[in-house]
Every structure is written in C-alpha cells, then in structure tokens.
Short mmCIF file of C-alpha atoms in Angstrom, two decimals:
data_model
loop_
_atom_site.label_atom_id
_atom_site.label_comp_id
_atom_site.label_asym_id
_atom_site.label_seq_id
_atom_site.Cartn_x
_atom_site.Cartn_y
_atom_site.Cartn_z
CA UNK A 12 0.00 0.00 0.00
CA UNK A 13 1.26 3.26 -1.37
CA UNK A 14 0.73 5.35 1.72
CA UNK A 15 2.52 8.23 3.30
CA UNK A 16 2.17 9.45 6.88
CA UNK A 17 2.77 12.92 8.18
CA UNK A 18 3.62 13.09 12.11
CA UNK A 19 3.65 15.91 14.96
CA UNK A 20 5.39 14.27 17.91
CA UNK A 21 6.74 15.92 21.14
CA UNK A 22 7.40 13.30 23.71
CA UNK A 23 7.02 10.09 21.61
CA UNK A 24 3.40 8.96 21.35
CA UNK A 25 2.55 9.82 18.08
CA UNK A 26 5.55 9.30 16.46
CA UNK A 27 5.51 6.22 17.58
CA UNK A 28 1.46 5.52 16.40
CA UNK A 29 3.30 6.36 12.57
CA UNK A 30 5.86 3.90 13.50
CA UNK A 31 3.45 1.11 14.10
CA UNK A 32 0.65 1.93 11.59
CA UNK A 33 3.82 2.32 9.26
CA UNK A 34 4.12 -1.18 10.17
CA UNK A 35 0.75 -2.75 9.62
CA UNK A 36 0.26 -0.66 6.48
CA UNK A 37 3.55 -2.32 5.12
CA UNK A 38 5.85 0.04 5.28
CA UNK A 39 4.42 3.34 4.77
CA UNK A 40 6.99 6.98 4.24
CA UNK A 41 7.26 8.50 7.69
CA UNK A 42 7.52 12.55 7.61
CA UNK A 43 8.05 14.98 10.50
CA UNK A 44 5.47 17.59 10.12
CA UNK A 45 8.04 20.05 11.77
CA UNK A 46 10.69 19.72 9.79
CA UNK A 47 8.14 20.93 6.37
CA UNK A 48 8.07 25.25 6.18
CA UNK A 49 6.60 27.18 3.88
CA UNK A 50 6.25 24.83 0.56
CA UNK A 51 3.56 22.21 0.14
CA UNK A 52 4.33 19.03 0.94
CA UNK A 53 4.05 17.17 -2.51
CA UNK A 54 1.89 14.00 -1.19
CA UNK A 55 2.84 11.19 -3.64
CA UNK A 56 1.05 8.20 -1.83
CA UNK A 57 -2.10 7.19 -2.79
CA UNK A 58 -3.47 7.19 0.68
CA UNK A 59 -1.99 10.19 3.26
CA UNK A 60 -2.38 9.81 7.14
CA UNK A 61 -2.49 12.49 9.79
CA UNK A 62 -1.19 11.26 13.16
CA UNK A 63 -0.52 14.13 16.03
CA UNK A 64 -1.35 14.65 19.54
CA UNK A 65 -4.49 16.62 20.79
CA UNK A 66 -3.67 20.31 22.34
CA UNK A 67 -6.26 22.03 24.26
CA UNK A 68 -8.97 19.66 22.93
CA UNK A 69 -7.92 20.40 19.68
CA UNK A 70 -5.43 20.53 16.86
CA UNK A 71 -2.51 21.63 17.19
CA UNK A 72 -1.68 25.01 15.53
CA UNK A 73 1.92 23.17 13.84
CA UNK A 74 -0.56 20.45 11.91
CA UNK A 75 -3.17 23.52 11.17
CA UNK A 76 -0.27 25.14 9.55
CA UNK A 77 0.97 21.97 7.72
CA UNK A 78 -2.76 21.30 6.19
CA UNK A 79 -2.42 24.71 5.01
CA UNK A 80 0.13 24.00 2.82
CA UNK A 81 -2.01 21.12 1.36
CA UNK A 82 -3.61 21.82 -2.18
CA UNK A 83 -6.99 20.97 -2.84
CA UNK A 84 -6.98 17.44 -3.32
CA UNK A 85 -9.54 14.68 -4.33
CA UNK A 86 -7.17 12.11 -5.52
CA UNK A 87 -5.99 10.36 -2.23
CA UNK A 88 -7.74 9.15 0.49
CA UNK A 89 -7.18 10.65 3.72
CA UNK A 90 -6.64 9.09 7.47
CA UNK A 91 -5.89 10.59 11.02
CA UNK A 92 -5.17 9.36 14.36
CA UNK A 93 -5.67 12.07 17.38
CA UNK A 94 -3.34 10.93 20.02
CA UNK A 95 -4.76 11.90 23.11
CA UNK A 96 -4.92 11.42 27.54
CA UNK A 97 -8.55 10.45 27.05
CA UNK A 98 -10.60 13.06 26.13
CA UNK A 99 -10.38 13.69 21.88
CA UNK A 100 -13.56 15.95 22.19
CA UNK A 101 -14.31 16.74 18.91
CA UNK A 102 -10.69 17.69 17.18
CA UNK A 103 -11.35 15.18 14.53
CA UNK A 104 -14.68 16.63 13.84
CA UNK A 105 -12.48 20.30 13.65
CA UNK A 106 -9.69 18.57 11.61
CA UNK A 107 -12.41 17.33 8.86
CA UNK A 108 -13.91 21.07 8.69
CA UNK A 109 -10.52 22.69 8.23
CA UNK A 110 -9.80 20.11 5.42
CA UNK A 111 -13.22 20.36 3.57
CA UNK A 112 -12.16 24.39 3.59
CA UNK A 113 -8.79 22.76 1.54
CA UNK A 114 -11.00 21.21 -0.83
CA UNK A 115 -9.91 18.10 0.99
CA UNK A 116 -12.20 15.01 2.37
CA UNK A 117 -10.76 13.60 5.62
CA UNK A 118 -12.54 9.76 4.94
CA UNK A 119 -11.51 8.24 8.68
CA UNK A 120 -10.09 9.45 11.70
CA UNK A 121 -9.59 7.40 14.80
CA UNK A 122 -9.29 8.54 18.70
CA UNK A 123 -6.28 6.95 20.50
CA UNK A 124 -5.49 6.85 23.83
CA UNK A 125 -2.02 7.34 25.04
CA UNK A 126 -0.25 7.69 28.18
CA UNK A 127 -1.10 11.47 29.16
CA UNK A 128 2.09 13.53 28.78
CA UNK A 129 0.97 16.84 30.25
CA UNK A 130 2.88 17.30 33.05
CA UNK A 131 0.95 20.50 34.51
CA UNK A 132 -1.81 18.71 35.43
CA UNK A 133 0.10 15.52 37.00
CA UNK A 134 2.29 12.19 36.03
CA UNK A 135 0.86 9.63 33.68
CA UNK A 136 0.12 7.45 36.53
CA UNK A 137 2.14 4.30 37.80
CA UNK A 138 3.52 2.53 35.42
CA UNK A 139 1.64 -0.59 34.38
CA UNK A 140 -1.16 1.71 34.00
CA UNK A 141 0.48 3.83 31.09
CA UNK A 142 1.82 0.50 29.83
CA UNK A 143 -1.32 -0.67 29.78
CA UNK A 144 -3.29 2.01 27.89
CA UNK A 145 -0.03 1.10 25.61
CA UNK A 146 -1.25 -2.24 24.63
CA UNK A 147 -4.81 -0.97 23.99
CA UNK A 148 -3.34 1.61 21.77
CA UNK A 149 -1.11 -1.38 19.52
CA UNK A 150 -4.47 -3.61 19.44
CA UNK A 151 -6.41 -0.86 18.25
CA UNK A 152 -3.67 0.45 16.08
CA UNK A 153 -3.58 -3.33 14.42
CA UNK A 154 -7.42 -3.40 13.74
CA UNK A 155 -7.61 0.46 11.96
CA UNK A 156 -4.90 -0.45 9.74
CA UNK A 157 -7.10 -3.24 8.56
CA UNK A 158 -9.64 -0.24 7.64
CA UNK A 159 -7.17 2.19 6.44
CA UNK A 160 -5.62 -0.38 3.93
CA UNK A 161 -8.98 -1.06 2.17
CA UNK A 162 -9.59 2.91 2.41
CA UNK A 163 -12.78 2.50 4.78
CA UNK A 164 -14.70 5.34 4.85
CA UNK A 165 -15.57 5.67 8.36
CA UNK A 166 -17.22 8.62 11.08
CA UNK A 167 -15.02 10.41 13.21
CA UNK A 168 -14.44 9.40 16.34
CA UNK A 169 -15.37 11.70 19.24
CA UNK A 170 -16.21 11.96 22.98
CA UNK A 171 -19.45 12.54 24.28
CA UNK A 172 -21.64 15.60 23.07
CA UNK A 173 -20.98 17.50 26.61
CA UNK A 174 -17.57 17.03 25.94
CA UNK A 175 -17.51 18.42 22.52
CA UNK A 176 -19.45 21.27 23.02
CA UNK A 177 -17.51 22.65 26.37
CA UNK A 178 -14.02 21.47 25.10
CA UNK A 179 -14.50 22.75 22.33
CA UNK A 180 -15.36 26.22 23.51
CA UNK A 181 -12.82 26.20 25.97
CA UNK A 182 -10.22 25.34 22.89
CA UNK A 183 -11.44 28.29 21.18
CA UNK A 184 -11.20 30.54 24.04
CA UNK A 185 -7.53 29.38 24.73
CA UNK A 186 -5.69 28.66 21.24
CA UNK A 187 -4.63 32.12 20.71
CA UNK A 188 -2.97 32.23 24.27
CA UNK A 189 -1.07 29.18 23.44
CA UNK A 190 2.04 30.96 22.02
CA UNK A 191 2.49 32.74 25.49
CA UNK A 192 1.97 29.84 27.98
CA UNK A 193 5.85 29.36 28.04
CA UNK A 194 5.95 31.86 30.52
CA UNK A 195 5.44 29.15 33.06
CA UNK A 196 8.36 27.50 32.00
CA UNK A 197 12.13 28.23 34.26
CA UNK A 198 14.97 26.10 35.36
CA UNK A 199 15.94 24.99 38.28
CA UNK A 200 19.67 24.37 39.67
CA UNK A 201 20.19 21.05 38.39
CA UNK A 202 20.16 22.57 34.59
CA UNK A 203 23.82 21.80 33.13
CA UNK A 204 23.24 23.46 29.98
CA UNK A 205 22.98 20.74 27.90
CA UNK A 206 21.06 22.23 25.36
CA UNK A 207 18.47 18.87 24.87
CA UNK A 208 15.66 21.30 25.05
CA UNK A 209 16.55 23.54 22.11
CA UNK A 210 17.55 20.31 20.15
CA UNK A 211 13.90 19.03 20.59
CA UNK A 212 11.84 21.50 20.53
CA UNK A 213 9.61 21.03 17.74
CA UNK A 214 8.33 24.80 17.05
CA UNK A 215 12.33 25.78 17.33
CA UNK A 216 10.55 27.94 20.35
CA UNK A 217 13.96 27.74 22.65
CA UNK A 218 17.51 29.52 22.25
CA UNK A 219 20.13 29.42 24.68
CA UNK A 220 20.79 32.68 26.54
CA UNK A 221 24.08 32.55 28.97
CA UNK A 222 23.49 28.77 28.90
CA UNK A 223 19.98 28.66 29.83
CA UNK A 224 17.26 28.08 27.88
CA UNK A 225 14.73 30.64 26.97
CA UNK A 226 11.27 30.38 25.58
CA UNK A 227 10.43 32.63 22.88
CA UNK A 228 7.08 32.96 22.87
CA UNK A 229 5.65 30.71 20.24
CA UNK A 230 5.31 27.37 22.43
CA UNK A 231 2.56 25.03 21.11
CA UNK A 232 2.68 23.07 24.73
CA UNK A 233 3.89 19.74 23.23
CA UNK A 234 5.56 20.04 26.66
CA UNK A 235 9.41 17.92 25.02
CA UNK A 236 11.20 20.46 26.36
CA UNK A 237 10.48 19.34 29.98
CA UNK A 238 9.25 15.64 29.40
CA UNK A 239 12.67 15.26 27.72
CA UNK A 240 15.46 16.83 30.13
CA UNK A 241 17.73 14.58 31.53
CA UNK A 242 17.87 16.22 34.53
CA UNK A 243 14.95 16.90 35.48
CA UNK A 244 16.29 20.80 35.46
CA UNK A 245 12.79 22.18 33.39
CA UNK A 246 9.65 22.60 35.60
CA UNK A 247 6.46 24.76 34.68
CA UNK A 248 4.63 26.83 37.35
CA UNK A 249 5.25 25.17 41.28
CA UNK A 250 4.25 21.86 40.96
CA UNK A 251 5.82 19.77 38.03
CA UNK A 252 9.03 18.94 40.52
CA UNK A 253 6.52 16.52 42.33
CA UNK A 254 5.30 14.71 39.35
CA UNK A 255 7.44 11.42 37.03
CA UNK A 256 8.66 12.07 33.71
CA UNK A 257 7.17 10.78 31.09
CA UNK A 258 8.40 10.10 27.16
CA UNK A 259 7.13 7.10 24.93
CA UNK A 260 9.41 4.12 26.20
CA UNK A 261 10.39 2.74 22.49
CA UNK A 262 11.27 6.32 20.99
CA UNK A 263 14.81 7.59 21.94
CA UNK A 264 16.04 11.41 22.26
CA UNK A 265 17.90 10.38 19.14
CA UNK A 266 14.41 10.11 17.40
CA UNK A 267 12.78 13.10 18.27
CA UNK A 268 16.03 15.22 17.94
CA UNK A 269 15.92 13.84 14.31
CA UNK A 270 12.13 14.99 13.81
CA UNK A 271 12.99 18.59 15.22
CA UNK A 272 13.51 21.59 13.36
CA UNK A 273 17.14 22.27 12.22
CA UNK A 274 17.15 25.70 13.75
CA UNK A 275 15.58 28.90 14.08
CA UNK A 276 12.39 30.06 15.25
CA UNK A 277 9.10 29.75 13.55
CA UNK A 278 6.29 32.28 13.19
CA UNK A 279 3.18 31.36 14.53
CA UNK A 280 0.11 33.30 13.07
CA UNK A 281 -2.07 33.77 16.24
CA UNK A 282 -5.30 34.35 13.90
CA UNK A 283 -6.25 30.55 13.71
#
C-alpha cells in the first residue's frame, strides 16, 4: 500500500502511532510535520495519514499550519489518528472542517489513547497503568490499519456531546494564548546546559541565553522540552518537581532530535 504518513510528535506517542501503523500498512513513508516550512508538501502516496497529539482539545496550531500548505486534493484518500490522555472531544470533527475548507475530504479518523504527557496537570500514573493504555493503543492500532488499507470510509471518532461542546469552547477561548503559555516554564539548579531542550523542541521555540534556555514565545505546549530533560532541570509553574517524567518508552532522544527543526524560530500566526 502506497501510503505516506505525516507526524507531529513531542514526547514520543505519536511518532511512535506512525511507526506502528507504518508497520501494519507495510511500510508506509514517515515525515516529520516540523521539519516541512513554507512549501507544500508534494503528497505522492495514494493514501496520506495524519497522526498528532491533541492540544487544548484540539489541533494543534503546527498540523493547522501543515494542512495549510495542502492543495486541494480529491485524488488520495485521507486518514488521522488524534493521540490523546482520554478526552479527543471533537478535534477530529475540527480537523475534517478545516480540510473540507482545503478542498480536501478527511474519509476516517480514529481517537487513541495514550499515556497522558501533560505534566501541569500531573504524572501519567504508575507505570503498568500507562503501559497498559499502551497495549490498547497497539491492538487498536492493528485493527484500523485493517480499515485504512482497504480505504474504509468511516465517522469520526469523538467523545461525548458534553464534551464536545464545552471542550471545544474552551479550545477556542484558549488557542490564541497558546504561544504565550511558556511563561510558566524556568529552570531549576540542576540545569547543566545541555542544550536537549533547544535540540527538541519542535516549534524551534527555545535559544540558549548565557546557557539557559529561553522560551520565545511561540510554544505550542507539546511540553518535550520538559518531558525530555535529563535532569529533570525544566519545571512549569510550582508543581511539576513533584510529578514522574514521562516520554514514549520505544522512541529515543535520538528520534525526536531527528524529527525537530534544524534551527531557528518559527512564526506562529495567532489568527487561527
């Protein structure tokens, strides 16, 4: 199967979902959606698949850029997989609009719960748990591909309708303060500077100032910059120095350094 899958990963999950879907499919292309600026894409596979993690209850303003750059497209048939803590709310139902504005039909998109990586609100729970919701997450990854691969057109998954009306407002309300949540982010005295933060940062949103790390303002709270320290040196607001790390346990730094941005800064337009 001629398919090619386009990935927004932070901390692991979803670029390990591509990894295994990859897999099933039979060897699909793997791309970094943060590594593609400013030129479309050029999607050669007859079937394309979104996979990227849910931000806010939503999706994340790096893949709203990215499908963007799509042209209007009839020709393929389109997949995505919203990585998410347990609540998807109705992203894929927002993903599918944004696309039918591309002239683009999203024909299946799949909820999948992951290990919860935001470390604000607490620790992913002990560890069988995560490793757990894991094994739930291969199953169900082996049974979509079974749909994907004979191009299934199927409804988007989504949580209940309280759910998707509330989260939904509440990702409205908050998507245009995303850029500006870094403020919450500072160093402790265990920081060596290392500089793994700048290295995976996937919205090049951290430079190193008198061998610190500062946040510049356009942070899409994929939270690798804290998830990924190895010394625990990165907290945000008072509380995160209580709570485990947490990073996919078969993706290396290696990996997501490789999916990162080369350098500099990007823009983000604050108008989505």
């Amino acid at each position: 199967m001629n398919t090619d899958i386009y990935f927004y990963s932070g901390t692991g999950n979803s670029l390990w979902t591509a990894r295994r879907l990859a897999d099933e499919l039979g060897g699909a292309a793997l791309h970094p959606i943060s590594k593609i600026e400013a030129v479309s894409p050029g999607v050669s596979g007859g079937s394309v698949g979104l996979v990227f993690p849910v931000h806010i209850w939503g999706v994340p303003h790096k893949v709203l850029q990215f499908i963007d750059l799509l042209p209007a497209d009839t020709s393929h048939y389109y997949f995505a997989v919203a990585v998410n803590g347990g609540q998807v709310a109705a992203t894929l139902i927002q993903l599918r609009k944004v696309m039918a504005g591309k002239g683009i039909a999203l024909s299946a998109g799949y909820d999948l719960v992951m290990p919860s990586n935001y470390i604000p609100w607490g620790s992913p729970g002990p560890e069988e748990k995560w490793k757990e919701r894991i094994t739930r997450a291969d199953n169900k990854i082996k049974r979509i591909s079974h749909e994907i691969s004979q191009k299934k057109v199927v409804p988007m998954e989504k949580g209940p309708f309280w759910q998707n009306i509330l989260f939904s407002w509440l990702y409205r309300m908050s998507v245009k303060h995303v850029a500006e949540m870094d403020k919450s982010f500072h160093t402790d005295e265990k920081c060596n500077s290392c500089g793994i933060c700048e290295k995976t940062c996937p919205a090049s949103n951290i430079g190193m100032v008198d061998g610190r790390p500062a946040w510049r303002h356009s942070c899409e709270q994929c939270l690798a910059c804290i998830q990924w320290c190895p010394r625990e040196a990165i907290q945000y607001g008072k509380k995160t120095h209580l709570y485990k790390r947490y990073h996919h346990p078969e993706v290396s730094l290696s990996d997501i350094m490789a999916c990162a941005p080369a350098s500099g800064a990007y823009k983000r337009n604050n108008t989505v």
